[in-house]
Amino acid sequence: MTTETGTRYGRRNDPDRRDRIVAACLDVIAESGIAGTSHRRIAEAAKVPLGSMTYYFTGIDELLHEALTCFASEISERFEQRMTSATDAESAREAVIEIILGDVFRSTRELVISHEIYTLAARDPGYRVITTEWMKRSRTALERHFDPETARIVDALIEGLSIHRSLDDHPREATEVVRAVTRVLTSAQPTVAASLVNTRTRSDDKEGR
């Protein structure tokens, strides 16, 4: 997210300022919600002059859109890495469990920001492109190992568990998550790509004997 210096989008004496503003915007959202996010609060969190905000963003809507897009993209990249590293049905199941327990449940900050995005996108179609792309990337990553219907169900399970995690006073036990994922994936049909990987793996194993 580097920018040219000496332009509206960057200053020679502070080339990282734009990135700091975006990061500060997410911090303010996590602390005060979208409704409590303002140019003044973001400027204070980023430690930049309030008047300098207009050098980088035309308004709060542009800043919110970029910050939330960056956040969703970061989560998607982590999700994709988990699923790409899986090599068979069992490791794919373990990857889904790790996404929930190691990523989704790991950070209260990320849970709060995620739900702020959901609420904003539900009210404002202009932000729905963020959640649409986010879900598309998640399902595409899951479809590396599971049929499309199962991928949609697993994606919904992950989102549902994240909501329960943030709203329920009683934390979800790891064993409960493992059982839920296992039940959903028990009847899942492997994708063509996953089947080819498994076939090649078995073939390589035989040749190596």
PDB file of C-alpha atoms in Angstrom:
ATOM      1  CA  MET A   1       0.000   0.000   0.000  1.00  0.00           C
ATOM      2  CA  THR A   2       2.945   2.321  -0.703  1.00  0.00           C
ATOM      3  CA  THR A   3       2.144   5.629  -2.364  1.00  0.00           C
ATOM      4  CA  GLU A   4       3.938   8.222  -4.399  1.00  0.00           C
ATOM      5  CA  THR A   5       5.391  11.033  -2.364  1.00  0.00           C
ATOM      6  CA  GLY A   6       4.776  14.689  -3.031  1.00  0.00           C
ATOM      7  CA  THR A   7       1.219  14.130  -4.253  1.00  0.00           C
ATOM      8  CA  ARG A   8      -2.248  14.300  -2.770  1.00  0.00           C
ATOM      9  CA  TYR A   9      -1.740  10.701  -1.624  1.00  0.00           C
ATOM     10  CA  GLY A  10       1.586  11.097   0.135  1.00  0.00           C
ATOM     11  CA  ARG A  11       3.975  13.635   1.621  1.00  0.00           C
ATOM     12  CA  ARG A  12       7.734  13.575   1.302  1.00  0.00           C
ATOM     13  CA  ASN A  13       8.266  13.928   5.043  1.00  0.00           C
ATOM     14  CA  ASP A  14       5.863  11.143   6.012  1.00  0.00           C
ATOM     15  CA  PRO A  15       5.469   8.517   3.257  1.00  0.00           C
ATOM     16  CA  ASP A  16       3.810   5.983   5.622  1.00  0.00           C
ATOM     17  CA  ARG A  17       1.135   8.360   6.855  1.00  0.00           C
ATOM     18  CA  ARG A  18      -1.606   6.996   4.611  1.00  0.00           C
ATOM     19  CA  ASP A  19      -1.033   3.450   5.841  1.00  0.00           C
ATOM     20  CA  ARG A  20      -1.086   4.652   9.450  1.00  0.00           C
ATOM     21  CA  ILE A  21      -4.398   6.391   8.882  1.00  0.00           C
ATOM     22  CA  VAL A  22      -5.934   3.209   7.457  1.00  0.00           C
ATOM     23  CA  ALA A  23      -4.618   1.138  10.374  1.00  0.00           C
ATOM     24  CA  ALA A  24      -5.843   3.747  12.871  1.00  0.00           C
ATOM     25  CA  CYS A  25      -9.275   3.700  11.231  1.00  0.00           C
ATOM     26  CA  LEU A  26      -9.562  -0.033  11.984  1.00  0.00           C
ATOM     27  CA  ASP A  27      -8.426   0.538  15.572  1.00  0.00           C
ATOM     28  CA  VAL A  28     -11.105   3.186  16.067  1.00  0.00           C
ATOM     29  CA  ILE A  29     -13.767   0.913  14.535  1.00  0.00           C
ATOM     30  CA  ALA A  30     -12.738  -1.888  16.894  1.00  0.00           C
ATOM     31  CA  GLU A  31     -12.986   0.456  19.880  1.00  0.00           C
ATOM     32  CA  SER A  32     -15.975   2.657  19.007  1.00  0.00           C
ATOM     33  CA  GLY A  33     -17.780   0.975  16.105  1.00  0.00           C
ATOM     34  CA  ILE A  34     -18.592   2.496  12.720  1.00  0.00           C
ATOM     35  CA  ALA A  35     -21.029   4.933  14.340  1.00  0.00           C
ATOM     36  CA  GLY A  36     -18.301   6.257  16.618  1.00  0.00           C
ATOM     37  CA  THR A  37     -15.662   6.598  13.927  1.00  0.00           C
ATOM     38  CA  SER A  38     -14.790  10.125  12.825  1.00  0.00           C
ATOM     39  CA  HIS A  39     -11.967  11.983  11.111  1.00  0.00           C
ATOM     40  CA  ARG A  40     -10.961  13.519  14.425  1.00  0.00           C
ATOM     41  CA  ARG A  41     -10.736  10.212  16.283  1.00  0.00           C
ATOM     42  CA  ILE A  42      -8.820   8.582  13.446  1.00  0.00           C
ATOM     43  CA  ALA A  43      -6.384  11.506  13.216  1.00  0.00           C
ATOM     44  CA  GLU A  44      -5.749  11.293  16.969  1.00  0.00           C
ATOM     45  CA  ALA A  45      -5.183   7.518  16.797  1.00  0.00           C
ATOM     46  CA  ALA A  46      -2.836   7.878  13.801  1.00  0.00           C
ATOM     47  CA  LYS A  47      -1.081  10.863  15.418  1.00  0.00           C
ATOM     48  CA  VAL A  48      -1.489  13.038  12.344  1.00  0.00           C
ATOM     49  CA  PRO A  49      -2.886  16.575  11.981  1.00  0.00           C
ATOM     50  CA  LEU A  50      -6.629  16.564  11.439  1.00  0.00           C
ATOM     51  CA  GLY A  51      -6.288  18.868   8.445  1.00  0.00           C
ATOM     52  CA  SER A  52      -3.934  16.456   6.688  1.00  0.00           C
ATOM     53  CA  MET A  53      -6.648  13.818   6.312  1.00  0.00           C
ATOM     54  CA  THR A  54      -7.952  15.476   3.150  1.00  0.00           C
ATOM     55  CA  TYR A  55      -4.603  14.919   1.431  1.00  0.00           C
ATOM     56  CA  TYR A  56      -5.287  11.188   1.453  1.00  0.00           C
ATOM     57  CA  PHE A  57      -9.047  10.654   1.431  1.00  0.00           C
ATOM     58  CA  THR A  58     -11.898  12.686   0.001  1.00  0.00           C
ATOM     59  CA  GLY A  59     -14.100  11.833   2.971  1.00  0.00           C
ATOM     60  CA  ILE A  60     -14.876   9.364   5.721  1.00  0.00           C
ATOM     61  CA  ASP A  61     -16.697   7.036   3.310  1.00  0.00           C
ATOM     62  CA  GLU A  62     -13.611   6.570   1.127  1.00  0.00           C
ATOM     63  CA  LEU A  63     -11.451   5.945   4.196  1.00  0.00           C
ATOM     64  CA  LEU A  64     -13.900   3.425   5.685  1.00  0.00           C
ATOM     65  CA  HIS A  65     -14.176   1.579   2.387  1.00  0.00           C
ATOM     66  CA  GLU A  66     -10.419   1.251   1.989  1.00  0.00           C
ATOM     67  CA  ALA A  67      -9.804   0.264   5.606  1.00  0.00           C
ATOM     68  CA  LEU A  68     -12.530  -2.398   5.609  1.00  0.00           C
ATOM     69  CA  THR A  69     -11.401  -3.721   2.213  1.00  0.00           C
ATOM     70  CA  CYS A  70      -7.842  -4.082   3.508  1.00  0.00           C
ATOM     71  CA  PHE A  71      -9.121  -5.866   6.610  1.00  0.00           C
ATOM     72  CA  ALA A  72     -11.268  -8.325   4.626  1.00  0.00           C
ATOM     73  CA  SER A  73      -8.412  -8.986   2.201  1.00  0.00           C
ATOM     74  CA  GLU A  74      -6.016  -9.772   5.054  1.00  0.00           C
ATOM     75  CA  ILE A  75      -8.492 -12.241   6.583  1.00  0.00           C
ATOM     76  CA  SER A  76      -9.090 -13.842   3.167  1.00  0.00           C
ATOM     77  CA  GLU A  77      -5.382 -14.288   2.524  1.00  0.00           C
ATOM     78  CA  ARG A  78      -4.947 -16.084   5.841  1.00  0.00           C
ATOM     79  CA  PHE A  79      -7.977 -18.277   5.068  1.00  0.00           C
ATOM     80  CA  GLU A  80      -6.617 -19.138   1.618  1.00  0.00           C
ATOM     81  CA  GLN A  81      -3.199 -20.037   3.017  1.00  0.00           C
ATOM     82  CA  ARG A  82      -4.791 -22.476   5.453  1.00  0.00           C
ATOM     83  CA  MET A  83      -6.796 -24.243   2.754  1.00  0.00           C
ATOM     84  CA  THR A  84      -3.998 -24.211   0.177  1.00  0.00           C
ATOM     85  CA  SER A  85      -1.671 -25.981   2.609  1.00  0.00           C
ATOM     86  CA  ALA A  86      -4.134 -28.888   2.979  1.00  0.00           C
ATOM     87  CA  THR A  87      -3.339 -31.913   0.831  1.00  0.00           C
ATOM     88  CA  ASP A  88      -6.238 -34.295   1.522  1.00  0.00           C
ATOM     89  CA  ALA A  89      -9.680 -34.501   3.137  1.00  0.00           C
ATOM     90  CA  GLU A  90      -8.296 -34.960   6.638  1.00  0.00           C
ATOM     91  CA  SER A  91      -5.853 -32.051   6.466  1.00  0.00           C
ATOM     92  CA  ALA A  92      -8.599 -29.914   4.894  1.00  0.00           C
ATOM     93  CA  ARG A  93     -10.836 -30.691   7.883  1.00  0.00           C
ATOM     94  CA  GLU A  94      -7.986 -29.764  10.225  1.00  0.00           C
ATOM     95  CA  ALA A  95      -7.454 -26.541   8.280  1.00  0.00           C
ATOM     96  CA  VAL A  96     -11.119 -25.562   8.746  1.00  0.00           C
ATOM     97  CA  ILE A  97     -10.867 -26.263  12.465  1.00  0.00           C
ATOM     98  CA  GLU A  98      -7.702 -24.184  12.703  1.00  0.00           C
ATOM     99  CA  ILE A  99      -9.372 -21.311  10.826  1.00  0.00           C
ATOM    100  CA  ILE A 100     -12.092 -21.271  13.487  1.00  0.00           C
ATOM    101  CA  LEU A 101     -10.020 -21.887  16.612  1.00  0.00           C
ATOM    102  CA  GLY A 102      -6.722 -20.314  15.558  1.00  0.00           C
ATOM    103  CA  ASP A 103      -7.925 -17.399  13.455  1.00  0.00           C
ATOM    104  CA  VAL A 104     -11.592 -16.533  14.014  1.00  0.00           C
ATOM    105  CA  PHE A 105     -11.588 -17.133  17.771  1.00  0.00           C
ATOM    106  CA  ARG A 106      -8.124 -15.709  18.292  1.00  0.00           C
ATOM    107  CA  SER A 107      -8.894 -12.014  18.217  1.00  0.00           C
ATOM    108  CA  THR A 108     -11.817 -10.154  19.776  1.00  0.00           C
ATOM    109  CA  ARG A 109     -10.715  -7.127  17.753  1.00  0.00           C
ATOM    110  CA  GLU A 110     -11.161  -8.988  14.471  1.00  0.00           C
ATOM    111  CA  LEU A 111     -14.536 -10.362  15.541  1.00  0.00           C
ATOM    112  CA  VAL A 112     -15.773  -6.859  16.358  1.00  0.00           C
ATOM    113  CA  ILE A 113     -14.544  -5.367  13.073  1.00  0.00           C
ATOM    114  CA  SER A 114     -16.031  -8.281  11.111  1.00  0.00           C
ATOM    115  CA  HIS A 115     -19.465  -7.711  12.617  1.00  0.00           C
ATOM    116  CA  GLU A 116     -19.220  -3.987  11.980  1.00  0.00           C
ATOM    117  CA  ILE A 117     -18.651  -4.800   8.307  1.00  0.00           C
ATOM    118  CA  TYR A 118     -21.643  -7.154   8.251  1.00  0.00           C
ATOM    119  CA  THR A 119     -23.919  -4.512   9.758  1.00  0.00           C
ATOM    120  CA  LEU A 120     -22.702  -1.761   7.443  1.00  0.00           C
ATOM    121  CA  ALA A 121     -23.010  -3.961   4.349  1.00  0.00           C
ATOM    122  CA  ALA A 122     -26.544  -4.997   5.340  1.00  0.00           C
ATOM    123  CA  ARG A 123     -27.574  -1.343   5.466  1.00  0.00           C
ATOM    124  CA  ASP A 124     -25.482   0.127   2.659  1.00  0.00           C
ATOM    125  CA  PRO A 125     -25.197  -1.714  -0.704  1.00  0.00           C
ATOM    126  CA  GLY A 126     -22.075   0.328  -1.451  1.00  0.00           C
ATOM    127  CA  TYR A 127     -20.184  -1.751   1.101  1.00  0.00           C
ATOM    128  CA  ARG A 128     -21.696  -5.066   0.064  1.00  0.00           C
ATOM    129  CA  VAL A 129     -18.995  -5.494  -2.562  1.00  0.00           C
ATOM    130  CA  ILE A 130     -16.569  -6.049   0.336  1.00  0.00           C
ATOM    131  CA  THR A 131     -18.569  -8.865   1.936  1.00  0.00           C
ATOM    132  CA  THR A 132     -19.441 -10.379  -1.446  1.00  0.00           C
ATOM    133  CA  GLU A 133     -15.788 -10.621  -2.441  1.00  0.00           C
ATOM    134  CA  TRP A 134     -14.879 -11.863   1.032  1.00  0.00           C
ATOM    135  CA  MET A 135     -17.393 -14.731   0.858  1.00  0.00           C
ATOM    136  CA  LYS A 136     -16.390 -15.532  -2.716  1.00  0.00           C
ATOM    137  CA  ARG A 137     -12.739 -15.925  -1.750  1.00  0.00           C
ATOM    138  CA  SER A 138     -13.618 -18.088   1.259  1.00  0.00           C
ATOM    139  CA  ARG A 139     -15.828 -20.407  -0.761  1.00  0.00           C
ATOM    140  CA  THR A 140     -13.317 -20.659  -3.594  1.00  0.00           C
ATOM    141  CA  ALA A 141     -10.652 -21.685  -1.077  1.00  0.00           C
ATOM    142  CA  LEU A 142     -12.976 -24.286   0.457  1.00  0.00           C
ATOM    143  CA  GLU A 143     -13.904 -25.630  -2.986  1.00  0.00           C
ATOM    144  CA  ARG A 144     -10.312 -26.744  -3.431  1.00  0.00           C
ATOM    145  CA  HIS A 145     -11.313 -29.655  -1.203  1.00  0.00           C
ATOM    146  CA  PHE A 146     -15.128 -29.773  -0.955  1.00  0.00           C
ATOM    147  CA  ASP A 147     -18.075 -29.635  -3.323  1.00  0.00           C
ATOM    148  CA  PRO A 148     -19.694 -26.168  -3.747  1.00  0.00           C
ATOM    149  CA  GLU A 149     -22.699 -26.927  -1.533  1.00  0.00           C
ATOM    150  CA  THR A 150     -20.504 -28.142   1.308  1.00  0.00           C
ATOM    151  CA  ALA A 151     -18.233 -25.119   0.851  1.00  0.00           C
ATOM    152  CA  ARG A 152     -21.207 -22.791   1.334  1.00  0.00           C
ATOM    153  CA  ILE A 153     -22.347 -24.701   4.431  1.00  0.00           C
ATOM    154  CA  VAL A 154     -18.862 -24.667   5.987  1.00  0.00           C
ATOM    155  CA  ASP A 155     -18.505 -20.950   5.244  1.00  0.00           C
ATOM    156  CA  ALA A 156     -21.848 -20.313   6.964  1.00  0.00           C
ATOM    157  CA  LEU A 157     -20.782 -22.497   9.910  1.00  0.00           C
ATOM    158  CA  ILE A 158     -17.617 -20.452  10.375  1.00  0.00           C
ATOM    159  CA  GLU A 159     -19.551 -17.185  10.292  1.00  0.00           C
ATOM    160  CA  GLY A 160     -22.222 -18.525  12.637  1.00  0.00           C
ATOM    161  CA  LEU A 161     -19.685 -19.717  15.177  1.00  0.00           C
ATOM    162  CA  SER A 162     -17.975 -16.326  15.043  1.00  0.00           C
ATOM    163  CA  ILE A 163     -21.265 -14.618  15.910  1.00  0.00           C
ATOM    164  CA  HIS A 164     -21.882 -16.996  18.811  1.00  0.00           C
ATOM    165  CA  ARG A 165     -18.324 -16.451  19.980  1.00  0.00           C
ATOM    166  CA  SER A 166     -18.760 -12.679  20.189  1.00  0.00           C
ATOM    167  CA  LEU A 167     -22.275 -12.633  21.687  1.00  0.00           C
ATOM    168  CA  ASP A 168     -22.333 -15.584  24.087  1.00  0.00           C
ATOM    169  CA  ASP A 169     -20.979 -15.217  27.622  1.00  0.00           C
ATOM    170  CA  HIS A 170     -20.029 -18.894  27.525  1.00  0.00           C
ATOM    171  CA  PRO A 171     -17.018 -19.560  25.262  1.00  0.00           C
ATOM    172  CA  ARG A 172     -17.238 -22.324  22.695  1.00  0.00           C
ATOM    173  CA  GLU A 173     -15.210 -25.364  23.602  1.00  0.00           C
ATOM    174  CA  ALA A 174     -12.655 -26.625  21.104  1.00  0.00           C
ATOM    175  CA  THR A 175     -14.230 -30.086  21.181  1.00  0.00           C
ATOM    176  CA  GLU A 176     -17.583 -28.579  20.176  1.00  0.00           C
ATOM    177  CA  VAL A 177     -16.011 -26.927  17.153  1.00  0.00           C
ATOM    178  CA  VAL A 178     -14.289 -30.154  16.137  1.00  0.00           C
ATOM    179  CA  ARG A 179     -17.566 -32.085  16.373  1.00  0.00           C
ATOM    180  CA  ALA A 180     -19.470 -29.468  14.376  1.00  0.00           C
ATOM    181  CA  VAL A 181     -16.934 -29.388  11.543  1.00  0.00           C
ATOM    182  CA  THR A 182     -16.656 -33.183  11.481  1.00  0.00           C
ATOM    183  CA  ARG A 183     -20.436 -33.622  11.250  1.00  0.00           C
ATOM    184  CA  VAL A 184     -20.721 -31.168   8.370  1.00  0.00           C
ATOM    185  CA  LEU A 185     -17.831 -32.715   6.436  1.00  0.00           C
ATOM    186  CA  THR A 186     -18.734 -36.368   7.015  1.00  0.00           C
ATOM    187  CA  SER A 187     -20.955 -36.495   3.927  1.00  0.00           C
ATOM    188  CA  ALA A 188     -18.963 -33.997   1.861  1.00  0.00           C
ATOM    189  CA  GLN A 189     -17.995 -34.974  -1.652  1.00  0.00           C
ATOM    190  CA  PRO A 190     -14.403 -34.163  -2.636  1.00  0.00           C
ATOM    191  CA  THR A 191     -13.857 -31.784  -5.529  1.00  0.00           C
ATOM    192  CA  VAL A 192     -12.319 -32.936  -8.797  1.00  0.00           C
ATOM    193  CA  ALA A 193      -9.110 -31.105  -7.915  1.00  0.00           C
ATOM    194  CA  ALA A 194      -8.930 -32.774  -4.498  1.00  0.00           C
ATOM    195  CA  SER A 195      -9.607 -36.173  -6.037  1.00  0.00           C
ATOM    196  CA  LEU A 196      -6.786 -35.678  -8.522  1.00  0.00           C
ATOM    197  CA  VAL A 197      -4.407 -34.709  -5.722  1.00  0.00           C
ATOM    198  CA  ASN A 198      -5.361 -37.806  -3.736  1.00  0.00           C
ATOM    199  CA  THR A 199      -4.983 -40.024  -6.824  1.00  0.00           C
ATOM    200  CA  ARG A 200      -1.555 -38.632  -7.583  1.00  0.00           C
ATOM    201  CA  THR A 201      -0.490 -39.021  -3.970  1.00  0.00           C
ATOM    202  CA  ARG A 202      -1.542 -42.671  -3.931  1.00  0.00           C
ATOM    203  CA  SER A 203       0.208 -43.234  -7.247  1.00  0.00           C
ATOM    204  CA  ASP A 204       3.414 -41.640  -5.996  1.00  0.00           C
ATOM    205  CA  ASP A 205       3.252 -43.765  -2.859  1.00  0.00           C
ATOM    206  CA  LYS A 206       2.969 -46.945  -4.942  1.00  0.00           C
ATOM    207  CA  GLU A 207       5.863 -45.954  -7.202  1.00  0.00           C
ATOM    208  CA  GLY A 208       7.992 -45.241  -4.158  1.00  0.00           C
ATOM    209  CA  ARG A 209       7.467 -48.709  -2.700  1.00  0.00           C
TER     210      ARG A 209
END
